Coordinates of C-alpha atoms in Angstrom, one line a residue:
M1 CA 9.1 -26.7 -11.1
A2 CA 10.8 -29.4 -13.2
S3 CA 12.9 -32.0 -11.3
R4 CA 16.1 -30.6 -12.8
P5 CA 15.2 -27.1 -14.1
G6 CA 16.8 -26.2 -17.4
A7 CA 17.6 -22.8 -19.0
L8 CA 14.7 -20.4 -19.5
T9 CA 12.5 -22.2 -17.0
E10 CA 11.3 -19.0 -15.2
W11 CA 9.1 -16.4 -16.9
P12 CA 10.9 -13.1 -17.4
W13 CA 8.3 -11.2 -15.4
S14 CA 7.7 -13.7 -12.6
S15 CA 8.9 -11.1 -10.0
L16 CA 6.1 -8.7 -11.0
G17 CA 3.3 -10.8 -9.6
S18 CA -0.1 -9.3 -10.5
F19 CA 1.6 -6.2 -11.9
K20 CA 2.7 -8.2 -15.0
Y21 CA -0.3 -6.9 -16.9
L22 CA 1.4 -3.5 -16.9
L23 CA 3.7 -5.0 -19.6
V24 CA 0.8 -4.9 -22.1
A25 CA -0.9 -1.8 -20.7
P26 CA 1.0 0.7 -22.9
L27 CA 0.4 -1.3 -26.0
V28 CA -3.3 -1.7 -25.2
M29 CA -3.7 2.0 -24.6
A30 CA -1.8 3.0 -27.7
S31 CA -3.9 0.7 -29.9
M32 CA -7.1 2.1 -28.5
H33 CA -5.9 5.7 -28.9
S34 CA -4.7 5.0 -32.4
Y35 CA -8.0 3.5 -33.5
V36 CA -10.0 6.4 -32.0
T37 CA -7.9 9.2 -33.4
A38 CA -6.8 7.8 -36.8
E39 CA -8.5 8.6 -40.1
D40 CA -10.9 6.0 -41.3
E41 CA -8.5 4.6 -43.9
E42 CA -5.7 4.4 -41.3
K43 CA -7.7 2.6 -38.6
D44 CA -6.2 -0.8 -37.7
L45 CA -9.0 -3.0 -36.5
G46 CA -6.6 -5.9 -36.1
R47 CA -4.5 -4.1 -33.6
L48 CA -7.6 -3.4 -31.6
A49 CA -8.7 -7.0 -31.9
I50 CA -5.6 -8.1 -30.1
V51 CA -7.0 -6.4 -27.0
A52 CA -10.3 -8.1 -27.3
L53 CA -8.7 -11.4 -27.9
M54 CA -6.6 -11.1 -24.8
L55 CA -9.6 -10.4 -22.7
W56 CA -11.7 -13.1 -24.3
R57 CA -9.0 -15.7 -23.7
I58 CA -8.9 -14.8 -20.0
V59 CA -12.7 -15.0 -19.7
H60 CA -12.8 -18.2 -21.8
S61 CA -10.3 -19.9 -19.5
Q62 CA -12.1 -18.7 -16.4
I63 CA -15.4 -20.2 -17.6
W64 CA -13.7 -23.5 -18.0
I65 CA -12.1 -23.3 -14.5
S66 CA -15.5 -22.6 -12.9
V67 CA -17.4 -25.2 -14.9
A68 CA -14.8 -27.9 -14.4
R69 CA -14.5 -27.4 -10.7
Q70 CA -18.3 -27.4 -10.3
R71 CA -18.6 -30.6 -12.4
T72 CA -15.8 -32.5 -10.6
A73 CA -17.3 -31.4 -7.2
M74 CA -20.5 -33.2 -8.2
G75 CA -18.5 -36.2 -9.2
R76 CA -20.5 -37.0 -12.4
K77 CA -18.5 -38.3 -15.3
K78 CA -15.3 -37.7 -13.4
I79 CA -12.2 -39.3 -15.0
V80 CA -9.5 -39.4 -12.3
D81 CA -10.8 -39.5 -8.7
K82 CA -7.8 -38.3 -6.9
P83 CA -7.3 -35.1 -4.8
I84 CA -6.0 -31.8 -5.8
E85 CA -3.9 -30.0 -3.2
F86 CA -2.6 -26.5 -2.5
E87 CA 0.8 -27.4 -4.1
Q88 CA -0.8 -27.9 -7.5
V89 CA -2.9 -24.7 -7.2
D90 CA 0.3 -22.7 -6.3
R91 CA 2.2 -24.2 -9.3
E92 CA -0.6 -23.4 -11.7
R93 CA -1.3 -19.8 -10.6
T94 CA 0.7 -18.4 -13.5
W95 CA -1.6 -19.9 -16.2
D96 CA -2.2 -16.5 -17.7
D97 CA 1.5 -15.8 -18.4
Q98 CA 1.1 -17.4 -21.8
I99 CA -1.7 -15.1 -22.7
I100 CA 0.5 -12.1 -21.9
F101 CA 3.3 -13.6 -23.9
N102 CA 1.1 -14.3 -26.9
T103 CA -0.3 -10.8 -26.7
L104 CA 3.1 -9.2 -26.8
L105 CA 4.1 -11.3 -29.8
M106 CA 0.9 -10.4 -31.6
Y107 CA 1.7 -6.7 -31.2
L108 CA 5.2 -7.4 -32.4
A109 CA 3.9 -9.2 -35.5
N110 CA 1.4 -6.4 -36.1
F111 CA 4.3 -3.9 -36.3
K112 CA 6.9 -6.0 -38.1
L113 CA 5.3 -8.9 -40.0
P114 CA 4.3 -8.2 -43.6
G115 CA 0.6 -8.5 -44.3
S116 CA -0.4 -8.4 -40.6
C117 CA -1.6 -4.8 -40.2
R118 CA -5.0 -3.3 -41.2
L119 CA -6.4 -6.8 -41.7
P120 CA -9.8 -7.4 -43.2
L121 CA -12.5 -8.9 -41.0
W122 CA -12.8 -12.2 -43.0
R123 CA -11.1 -14.1 -45.8
L124 CA -12.2 -17.6 -46.6
D125 CA -9.0 -18.6 -48.4
G126 CA -7.0 -17.6 -45.3
A127 CA -9.2 -19.5 -43.0
I128 CA -9.0 -22.6 -45.1
L129 CA -5.2 -22.4 -45.3
M130 CA -4.9 -22.0 -41.5
A131 CA -7.1 -25.0 -41.0
L132 CA -5.1 -27.2 -43.3
L133 CA -1.8 -26.1 -41.9
H134 CA -2.9 -26.9 -38.4
A135 CA -4.3 -30.3 -39.3
G136 CA -1.1 -31.2 -41.2
P137 CA 2.2 -29.7 -40.1
V138 CA 1.2 -28.4 -36.7
E139 CA -0.4 -31.6 -35.4
F140 CA 2.4 -33.7 -36.9
L141 CA 5.3 -31.6 -35.6
Y142 CA 3.7 -31.3 -32.1
Y143 CA 3.3 -35.1 -31.9
W144 CA 7.1 -35.6 -32.4
F145 CA 8.1 -32.6 -30.3
H146 CA 5.9 -33.9 -27.5
R147 CA 7.5 -37.4 -27.7
A148 CA 10.9 -35.7 -27.6
L149 CA 9.9 -33.8 -24.4
H150 CA 9.4 -37.2 -22.8
H151 CA 13.0 -38.1 -23.4
H152 CA 14.8 -38.1 -20.0
F153 CA 17.0 -35.1 -20.8
L154 CA 14.1 -32.8 -21.8
Y155 CA 11.5 -34.3 -19.4
S156 CA 13.6 -33.8 -16.3
R157 CA 14.5 -30.2 -17.3
Y158 CA 11.2 -29.0 -18.6
H159 CA 8.2 -31.2 -19.2
S160 CA 8.1 -32.8 -15.8
H161 CA 6.8 -29.5 -14.5
H162 CA 3.6 -30.0 -16.5
H163 CA 3.3 -33.6 -15.5
S164 CA 3.5 -32.8 -11.8
S165 CA -0.3 -32.5 -12.1
I166 CA -1.7 -36.1 -12.2
V167 CA -5.2 -34.8 -11.7
T168 CA -5.6 -32.1 -14.2
E169 CA -7.6 -28.9 -14.3
P170 CA -8.3 -26.8 -17.5
I171 CA -5.5 -24.4 -16.7
T172 CA -3.0 -27.3 -16.3
S173 CA -2.9 -27.3 -20.1
V174 CA -0.8 -24.1 -20.2
V175 CA 1.4 -24.6 -17.2
H176 CA 4.8 -25.1 -18.7
P177 CA 8.3 -23.6 -18.3
F178 CA 8.9 -20.5 -20.4
A179 CA 11.2 -22.4 -22.8
E180 CA 8.4 -24.8 -23.7
H181 CA 6.0 -22.0 -24.4
I182 CA 8.5 -20.4 -26.8
A183 CA 8.5 -23.7 -28.7
Y184 CA 4.6 -24.0 -28.6
T185 CA 4.2 -20.4 -29.8
L186 CA 6.5 -20.9 -32.7
L187 CA 4.6 -24.1 -33.6
F188 CA 1.1 -22.6 -33.3
S189 CA 2.1 -19.4 -35.2
I190 CA 2.8 -21.4 -38.4
P191 CA -0.7 -21.1 -39.8
M192 CA -1.1 -17.4 -38.9
V193 CA 2.4 -16.4 -40.1
T194 CA 2.0 -18.3 -43.4
A195 CA -1.4 -16.7 -44.1
S196 CA 0.1 -13.3 -43.3
L197 CA 3.0 -13.8 -45.6
C198 CA 0.6 -14.9 -48.3
G199 CA -1.4 -11.7 -47.8
I200 CA -4.6 -13.6 -46.9
L201 CA -4.7 -13.3 -43.1
S202 CA -7.9 -11.9 -41.6
I203 CA -9.2 -11.1 -38.1
V204 CA -12.0 -13.6 -37.5
P205 CA -9.9 -16.7 -38.4
V206 CA -7.1 -15.6 -36.0
I207 CA -9.6 -15.2 -33.2
A208 CA -11.3 -18.5 -34.1
Y209 CA -8.0 -20.3 -34.3
M210 CA -6.7 -19.0 -30.9
T211 CA -10.1 -19.9 -29.4
Y212 CA -10.0 -23.4 -30.8
I213 CA -6.5 -23.9 -29.3
D214 CA -7.7 -22.7 -25.9
F215 CA -10.9 -24.7 -26.1
M216 CA -9.3 -27.9 -27.0
N217 CA -6.5 -27.4 -24.4
N218 CA -9.0 -26.8 -21.6
L219 CA -11.2 -29.6 -22.8
G220 CA -8.4 -32.1 -22.7
H221 CA -7.5 -31.2 -19.1
C222 CA -10.9 -30.7 -17.6
N223 CA -11.1 -34.1 -15.9
F224 CA -14.7 -34.9 -16.7
E225 CA -16.0 -36.6 -19.8
L226 CA -18.4 -34.6 -22.0
F227 CA -18.4 -36.3 -25.4
P228 CA -21.6 -38.4 -25.8
K229 CA -21.3 -41.9 -27.4
R230 CA -23.7 -41.1 -30.1
L231 CA -21.3 -38.5 -31.6
F232 CA -18.8 -41.2 -32.3
H233 CA -21.5 -43.6 -33.5
L234 CA -22.8 -41.1 -36.0
F235 CA -19.3 -40.2 -37.3
P236 CA -16.8 -43.0 -36.4
P237 CA -13.7 -41.2 -38.0
L238 CA -14.1 -38.5 -35.3
K239 CA -12.0 -40.6 -32.9
F240 CA -9.0 -40.0 -35.2
L241 CA -9.7 -36.2 -35.5
C242 CA -10.7 -35.1 -32.0
Y243 CA -9.4 -36.3 -28.6
T244 CA -11.6 -36.7 -25.5
P245 CA -10.8 -35.6 -22.0
S246 CA -10.3 -39.2 -21.0
F247 CA -8.0 -39.8 -23.9
H248 CA -5.6 -37.1 -22.8
S249 CA -6.0 -37.9 -19.1
L250 CA -4.3 -41.2 -19.8
H251 CA -1.3 -39.3 -20.9
H252 CA -1.0 -37.7 -17.5
T253 CA -1.4 -41.0 -15.7
Q254 CA 0.5 -43.3 -18.0
F255 CA 3.1 -40.8 -19.4
R256 CA 4.2 -42.9 -22.4
T257 CA 1.0 -43.0 -24.5
N258 CA -1.5 -40.6 -26.2
Y259 CA 1.1 -37.9 -27.2
S260 CA -1.1 -36.2 -29.9
L261 CA -2.1 -32.6 -29.7
F262 CA -5.8 -32.5 -30.5
M263 CA -6.0 -35.2 -33.3
P264 CA -5.3 -38.7 -32.1
I265 CA -4.6 -39.9 -35.6
Y266 CA -0.8 -39.8 -35.1
D267 CA -1.0 -42.0 -32.0
Y268 CA -2.9 -44.6 -34.0
I269 CA -0.4 -44.3 -36.9
Y270 CA 2.7 -44.7 -34.7
G271 CA 1.2 -47.2 -32.2
T272 CA 1.3 -45.0 -29.1
T273 CA -2.4 -45.1 -28.4
D274 CA -3.1 -46.3 -24.9
K275 CA -5.0 -49.6 -25.0
S276 CA -7.4 -48.5 -22.2
S277 CA -8.5 -45.3 -24.0
E278 CA -11.9 -46.6 -25.1
S279 CA -12.7 -48.4 -21.9
L280 CA -11.8 -45.4 -19.7
Y281 CA -14.0 -43.2 -22.0
E282 CA -17.0 -45.5 -21.6
R283 CA -16.4 -46.0 -17.8
S284 CA -16.2 -42.2 -17.3
L285 CA -19.5 -41.6 -19.0
E286 CA -21.2 -44.1 -16.7
I287 CA -20.1 -42.4 -13.4
K288 CA -23.2 -40.9 -11.8
E289 CA -23.5 -37.9 -9.6
E290 CA -22.3 -38.7 -6.2
S291 CA -24.5 -38.7 -3.1
P292 CA -22.4 -37.4 -0.2
D293 CA -22.5 -38.5 3.4
V294 CA -22.3 -34.9 4.8
M295 CA -23.5 -31.7 3.3
H296 CA -22.4 -28.3 4.6
L297 CA -24.5 -25.3 3.7
T298 CA -22.8 -21.9 3.6
H299 CA -23.3 -18.6 1.7
L300 CA -21.5 -15.7 0.2
T301 CA -20.2 -13.0 2.5
T302 CA -19.0 -9.8 0.8
L303 CA -19.5 -9.0 -2.9
D304 CA -15.9 -9.7 -3.7
S305 CA -16.2 -13.2 -2.1
I306 CA -17.5 -14.5 -5.4
Y307 CA -13.9 -14.5 -6.6
Q308 CA -12.5 -16.2 -3.5
M309 CA -14.9 -19.2 -3.4
R310 CA -13.5 -22.3 -5.0
L311 CA -15.5 -21.8 -8.3
G312 CA -13.8 -18.4 -8.7
F313 CA -10.1 -17.7 -9.2
P314 CA -8.0 -20.6 -7.9
S315 CA -5.1 -18.3 -7.0
L316 CA -7.5 -16.3 -4.8
S317 CA -9.5 -19.2 -3.3
S318 CA -6.2 -20.8 -2.2
H319 CA -5.7 -17.9 0.3
P320 CA -7.9 -16.6 3.1
L321 CA -10.5 -14.0 2.2
W322 CA -8.9 -10.6 2.4
S323 CA -10.1 -8.0 4.8
R324 CA -9.5 -5.4 2.1
S325 CA -10.1 -6.4 -1.5
P326 CA -7.1 -6.4 -3.9
W327 CA -6.6 -3.2 -5.9
Y328 CA -7.4 -4.9 -9.3
L329 CA -10.8 -6.1 -8.0
S330 CA -11.7 -2.7 -6.6
C331 CA -10.4 -0.7 -9.6
F332 CA -11.3 -2.8 -12.7
M333 CA -13.6 -5.6 -11.7
W334 CA -16.4 -3.8 -9.9
P335 CA -18.8 -3.7 -13.0
F336 CA -18.5 -7.4 -13.4
T337 CA -18.7 -7.9 -9.7
L338 CA -22.1 -6.1 -9.5
L339 CA -23.4 -7.9 -12.6
L340 CA -22.4 -11.4 -11.3
S341 CA -23.7 -10.6 -7.9
F342 CA -27.0 -9.6 -9.4
V343 CA -27.2 -12.8 -11.4
L344 CA -26.3 -15.0 -8.4
T345 CA -28.9 -13.5 -6.2
S346 CA -31.7 -12.9 -8.7
P347 CA -35.1 -14.6 -8.2
F348 CA -34.0 -17.3 -10.7
S349 CA -31.2 -18.4 -8.2
S350 CA -33.6 -20.2 -5.9
R351 CA -31.5 -23.2 -5.0
T352 CA -28.1 -24.1 -3.6
F353 CA -25.3 -25.5 -5.7
V354 CA -22.2 -27.6 -4.9
F355 CA -18.8 -26.0 -5.0
E356 CA -16.5 -28.3 -3.1
R357 CA -16.0 -32.0 -2.5
N358 CA -13.8 -33.3 0.3
R359 CA -12.9 -36.7 1.7
I360 CA -12.3 -37.4 5.3
R361 CA -11.8 -41.0 6.3
N362 CA -14.7 -42.9 4.8
L363 CA -16.9 -39.8 4.4
T364 CA -17.6 -37.7 1.3
I365 CA -18.4 -34.1 2.2
H366 CA -20.1 -31.7 -0.2
S367 CA -20.2 -28.0 0.5
H368 CA -23.1 -26.2 -1.0
I369 CA -23.4 -22.4 -1.4
L370 CA -26.7 -20.5 -0.9
P371 CA -26.7 -17.6 -3.4
K372 CA -27.1 -14.9 -0.9
F373 CA -24.7 -12.4 0.7
A374 CA -24.3 -11.7 4.4
F375 CA -26.3 -8.4 4.1
H376 CA -29.3 -10.4 2.9
Y377 CA -29.5 -12.3 6.2
K378 CA -29.6 -9.0 8.1
S379 CA -32.7 -7.9 6.3
Q380 CA -36.0 -9.3 7.5
C381 CA -37.6 -9.1 4.1
H382 CA -35.2 -11.8 2.8
H383 CA -35.7 -14.3 5.6
E384 CA -38.6 -16.1 4.0
S385 CA -36.8 -16.7 0.7
I386 CA -33.6 -17.8 2.5
N387 CA -35.5 -20.3 4.6
N388 CA -37.3 -21.6 1.5
I389 CA -34.0 -22.3 -0.2
I390 CA -32.5 -24.0 3.0
E391 CA -35.6 -26.1 3.4
A392 CA -35.6 -27.2 -0.2
A393 CA -31.9 -28.1 0.1
I394 CA -32.6 -30.2 3.3
L395 CA -35.5 -32.1 1.6
E396 CA -33.4 -32.8 -1.5
A397 CA -30.5 -34.0 0.6
D398 CA -32.8 -36.2 2.6
E399 CA -34.2 -37.8 -0.5
K400 CA -30.7 -38.5 -1.8
G401 CA -29.8 -40.3 1.5
V402 CA -27.4 -37.7 2.9
R403 CA -26.8 -38.5 6.5
V404 CA -25.9 -35.1 8.0
M405 CA -26.4 -31.5 7.0
S406 CA -24.5 -28.8 8.9
L407 CA -25.6 -25.2 8.7
G408 CA -22.7 -22.8 8.3
L409 CA -22.3 -19.0 8.8
M410 CA -25.7 -17.2 9.1
N411 CA -27.8 -20.1 7.9
N412 CA -28.2 -21.2 11.6
R413 CA -29.1 -17.8 13.1
E414 CA -31.6 -18.0 15.9
E415 CA -33.7 -15.1 14.5
L416 CA -33.7 -16.8 11.0
N417 CA -34.9 -20.3 11.8
G418 CA -34.3 -20.9 15.5
C419 CA -30.9 -22.5 14.8
G420 CA -32.5 -25.0 12.5
E421 CA -35.3 -25.9 14.8
M422 CA -37.9 -24.7 12.3
Y423 CA -37.1 -27.4 9.8
V424 CA -37.1 -30.2 12.3
Q425 CA -40.5 -29.1 13.6
K426 CA -41.9 -28.7 10.1
H427 CA -40.6 -32.1 8.9
P428 CA -40.5 -34.4 11.9
K429 CA -39.9 -37.5 9.8
L430 CA -36.5 -36.3 8.4
K431 CA -34.0 -39.1 8.1
I432 CA -31.1 -36.6 7.6
K433 CA -29.7 -35.1 10.8
L434 CA -29.4 -31.4 11.1
V435 CA -26.4 -29.9 12.9
D436 CA -26.1 -26.2 13.6
G437 CA -22.5 -26.6 14.8
S438 CA -23.0 -24.6 17.9
S439 CA -21.8 -27.3 20.3
M440 CA -18.5 -27.8 18.4
A441 CA -18.0 -24.0 18.0
A442 CA -18.5 -23.6 21.8
A443 CA -16.1 -26.5 22.6
V444 CA -13.4 -24.9 20.3
V445 CA -13.8 -21.5 22.0
V446 CA -13.6 -23.0 25.5
N447 CA -10.5 -24.9 24.6
S448 CA -8.9 -21.8 23.0
I449 CA -8.8 -20.0 26.4
P450 CA -5.2 -20.3 27.8
K451 CA -4.7 -22.5 30.8
G452 CA -4.4 -20.5 34.0
T453 CA -7.0 -17.9 33.0
S454 CA -9.1 -16.9 36.0
E455 CA -11.3 -14.3 34.5
V456 CA -12.5 -13.2 31.1
V457 CA -14.4 -10.3 29.7
F458 CA -17.6 -11.0 27.6
R459 CA -18.8 -8.7 24.9
G460 CA -21.2 -9.6 22.2
N461 CA -24.6 -11.0 21.3
P462 CA -25.4 -13.9 23.7
T463 CA -25.9 -16.5 21.0
K464 CA -26.3 -20.2 21.5
V465 CA -22.5 -20.6 21.2
A466 CA -21.9 -17.7 23.6
S467 CA -24.3 -19.2 26.2
A468 CA -22.6 -22.6 26.1
V469 CA -19.2 -21.0 26.4
V470 CA -20.1 -18.8 29.4
F471 CA -21.9 -21.8 31.1
A472 CA -18.8 -24.0 30.7
L473 CA -16.4 -21.3 32.0
C474 CA -18.6 -20.6 35.0
Q475 CA -18.7 -24.3 35.8
R476 CA -14.9 -24.3 35.7
G477 CA -14.8 -21.5 38.2
I478 CA -13.7 -18.9 35.7
K479 CA -15.1 -15.4 36.4
V480 CA -17.0 -14.0 33.4
V481 CA -17.3 -10.2 33.4
V482 CA -20.2 -9.0 31.2
L483 CA -19.9 -5.5 30.0
R484 CA -23.6 -4.8 29.2
A485 CA -26.6 -5.3 31.4
E486 CA -28.9 -6.6 28.6
E487 CA -26.3 -9.2 27.7
H488 CA -26.0 -10.3 31.3
S489 CA -29.8 -10.6 31.5
R490 CA -30.0 -12.7 28.3
L491 CA -27.2 -15.0 29.5
V492 CA -29.0 -15.7 32.7
K493 CA -32.3 -16.4 30.9
S494 CA -30.4 -18.9 28.6
G495 CA -29.6 -21.1 31.6
V496 CA -26.2 -19.8 32.7
V497 CA -26.0 -19.9 36.5
K498 CA -25.2 -16.6 38.2
K499 CA -22.3 -18.0 40.0
N500 CA -19.1 -16.5 38.6
L501 CA -21.1 -14.4 36.1
V502 CA -20.5 -10.8 37.0
Q503 CA -22.2 -7.7 35.4
C504 CA -19.7 -4.9 35.1
T505 CA -20.8 -1.8 36.9
S506 CA -17.7 0.3 36.2
N507 CA -14.9 0.4 33.7
Y508 CA -13.5 -3.0 34.6
Y509 CA -11.2 -4.0 31.7
S510 CA -8.3 -5.7 33.5
P511 CA -8.7 -9.3 32.2
V512 CA -6.4 -10.0 29.3
V513 CA -8.8 -12.5 27.7
W514 CA -11.9 -11.2 25.9
L515 CA -14.7 -13.3 24.4
V516 CA -16.1 -11.2 21.6
G517 CA -18.7 -11.4 19.0
D518 CA -18.6 -9.5 15.7
E519 CA -20.6 -6.6 17.3
I520 CA -17.6 -5.3 19.3
G521 CA -16.6 -1.9 18.1
K522 CA -13.5 0.3 18.1
E523 CA -14.3 2.1 21.3
E524 CA -14.6 -1.1 23.3
Q525 CA -11.4 -2.6 21.8
M526 CA -9.5 0.5 22.7
K527 CA -10.4 0.1 26.3
A528 CA -8.7 -3.3 26.6
K529 CA -5.3 -3.7 28.2
E530 CA -2.2 -3.9 26.1
G531 CA -1.5 -7.6 25.3
T532 CA -5.2 -8.6 25.5
L533 CA -6.2 -11.8 23.6
F534 CA -9.5 -11.4 21.7
I535 CA -11.2 -14.8 21.1
P536 CA -14.2 -14.6 18.8
F537 CA -17.2 -16.8 19.4
S538 CA -19.0 -15.6 16.3
H539 CA -18.9 -16.7 12.6
F540 CA -17.3 -13.4 11.5
P541 CA -13.9 -12.1 12.8
P542 CA -13.7 -8.7 14.6
D543 CA -11.7 -5.9 13.0
K544 CA -8.1 -6.1 14.1
L545 CA -7.7 -2.6 15.3
R546 CA -5.0 -3.1 18.0
K547 CA -1.4 -3.9 17.0
D548 CA -0.5 -4.3 20.7
C549 CA -3.1 -7.1 21.2
F550 CA -3.6 -10.6 20.0
Y551 CA -6.5 -11.9 17.9
H552 CA -7.5 -15.6 17.8
S553 CA -9.2 -17.1 14.8
T554 CA -12.9 -17.6 14.7
P555 CA -13.9 -21.1 16.0
A556 CA -12.1 -23.5 13.7
M557 CA -9.8 -26.6 13.7
L558 CA -7.1 -28.0 11.5
V559 CA -8.4 -30.9 9.3
P560 CA -6.7 -34.3 9.6
K561 CA -3.6 -34.9 7.4
S562 CA -5.5 -37.6 5.6
A563 CA -8.3 -35.2 4.5
Q564 CA -8.3 -35.1 0.7
N565 CA -9.1 -32.4 -2.0
I566 CA -8.4 -29.5 0.3
D567 CA -7.3 -26.9 -2.2
S568 CA -9.1 -23.8 -1.2
C569 CA -9.6 -21.7 2.0
E570 CA -12.8 -21.4 3.8
N571 CA -13.5 -17.7 3.9
W572 CA -11.0 -15.9 6.1
L573 CA -9.5 -19.1 7.6
G574 CA -6.1 -20.4 6.6
R575 CA -5.1 -23.4 4.6
R576 CA -6.4 -26.8 5.7
V577 CA -8.4 -25.0 8.4
M578 CA -12.1 -25.7 8.7
S579 CA -14.8 -23.8 10.6
A580 CA -16.0 -25.4 13.8
W581 CA -19.6 -25.4 12.5
K582 CA -18.5 -27.6 9.5
V583 CA -16.4 -29.8 11.8
G584 CA -19.4 -30.3 14.0
G585 CA -21.4 -31.9 11.1
I586 CA -18.5 -34.1 10.1
V587 CA -17.8 -35.4 13.6
H588 CA -21.6 -36.0 14.0
A589 CA -21.4 -38.3 11.0
L590 CA -18.2 -40.0 12.0
E591 CA -19.6 -40.7 15.5
G592 CA -22.8 -42.1 13.9
L593 CA -25.1 -40.0 16.1
E594 CA -28.8 -40.5 15.3
E595 CA -30.2 -37.3 16.7
H596 CA -30.4 -33.7 15.5
D597 CA -28.0 -31.2 17.1
C598 CA -29.8 -28.0 16.5
G599 CA -32.5 -25.6 17.7
N600 CA -33.1 -25.7 21.5
T601 CA -30.6 -28.5 22.2
R602 CA -28.0 -26.9 24.4
N603 CA -25.3 -29.4 25.1
F604 CA -23.7 -27.4 27.9
F605 CA -22.6 -30.6 29.6
R606 CA -21.3 -32.4 26.5
L607 CA -18.7 -29.9 25.3
H608 CA -15.9 -32.0 26.6
A609 CA -17.2 -35.1 24.9
I610 CA -17.7 -33.3 21.6
W611 CA -14.2 -31.9 21.9
E612 CA -12.7 -35.3 22.6
A613 CA -14.6 -36.8 19.6
A614 CA -13.1 -34.2 17.3
L615 CA -9.6 -34.9 18.6
R616 CA -10.2 -38.7 18.3
H617 CA -10.9 -38.2 14.6
D618 CA -7.6 -36.3 14.1
F619 CA -8.9 -32.7 14.0
T620 CA -6.5 -30.5 15.9
P621 CA -6.8 -27.1 17.6
L622 CA -5.3 -24.0 16.1
P623 CA -2.2 -22.6 17.8
S624 CA -3.1 -19.8 20.1
P625 CA -1.2 -16.5 20.1
T626 CA 1.5 -16.5 22.8
I627 CA 0.3 -14.5 25.8
S628 CA 1.4 -16.8 28.6
S629 CA 3.7 -14.1 30.0
L630 CA 0.7 -11.8 30.3
I631 CA -1.5 -14.1 32.4

């Protein structure tokens, strides 16, 4: 929002949310029906092309979003090295409003504007006229209109909304108040309206012109430099005809320079070119890919999680992963979901890729995703390929000088690789330290149990985390009631002393604190007392089936306030919440520990020290549901 919002700041359909696309649905359906049912001489291909153009513009922008976020996560050729936070993501979530607005106006023009219906596919004279009108009047008028927007009166009421984003993303280019978009639409429509009135408008130039505008807008705000030097050496006048990402980035950091639309010539003519434009351009090209201090390795969960990860839709990744997919993903996106899922997990996707870059104190943390879904890890036939990808990622990180790698989600399963032990044994000379995160996860679970608890129920697979938690509770004198005999036996074999560890021989469900894995089912949850607190010790949260009970988060902590570039949620966790397994790797690096923390290492006696280390580095525990009155 602008500092002093003026008239027509809000979009007319802002209250509709995701249902705003229903505004164009009748027009889209009517144009498709008309094209199918009309006689050949009455078919209007241009009206149908409006639908295709709308979809293409959405896909085009999404490609830019994904590519830019992946490139800036790598750090190579990055222009502005400052963080993006949730506030900016929330402000820019309406980037597609302008596409809906333009689509509605195109339909209006198709109905009312002379020469805009039943257009031919291509006319060269119309394309030339549109190009000349853009290079001349449009670029010139935009330059002076943009300068006017930086006058205090208009800037405080409108344009300051756009400039709230110092570090830009591609979609920052179209985040403006509604009134500004009205002006931009009138300006950019000059070539098309003129060609239409002259009777020489055609379909391909319209699509090409709108694609050019979107491409250049996204390019100017992508925050990484991509123009090679040799391009300007081969054709020196290009610097007057085409701006670079670094050229426009200076406008967002300096505010009073580089006003031009896409052609910097008017900045050179009127003396508003920033003096550091060329030096920033050259400096950005020299920035190499960053070698992080910590690497966290995770993977995809459900099929729809491809949209929620940071390289997907920003508006979705800034919220926790849904337990039930949104209606528009289930109804309309499933073909694309299946196609993208197949591409991501095909035999050609045999390596991890970076998708997020965070800063905590003096550490740089890269999060890499392994292109597999959760169901792949449950199939024995995929274990070898998964282990090969993890091993290759470890060796590559070791070669780059990464200090710590943490294994997240199912990458550290005991049945997959012995909680990471397999890689340590296979490569004993690794300089990188592997952390499976179990110690930190166990410490978080133990400290999530309300004070005053005297007994808990245990139900779930006795993993390394579970064994450490039960051991710590038994040492504290807390009675642990195990519901299944095989789980009791495995806990004893893992080293948990039998004192205070009780195998349930009858339906004993009186404790109001339950330690649960993701294996707990509906029948067992229904046997718990009203007001029971379920505390997960597994990666995945249990289904929340009881409205009369409380559910704690999976092991996680709030990141320090100083942590930077936190603009997406980690799976089902809330904002600025990080899984304990990832926290474990970061704390390992912050503490400068020189040993692996994975495999058979069971730090039963170090949970308190690990917990204190996390608190010392400003990680904070999540608030627990209030059940003090029930204990």
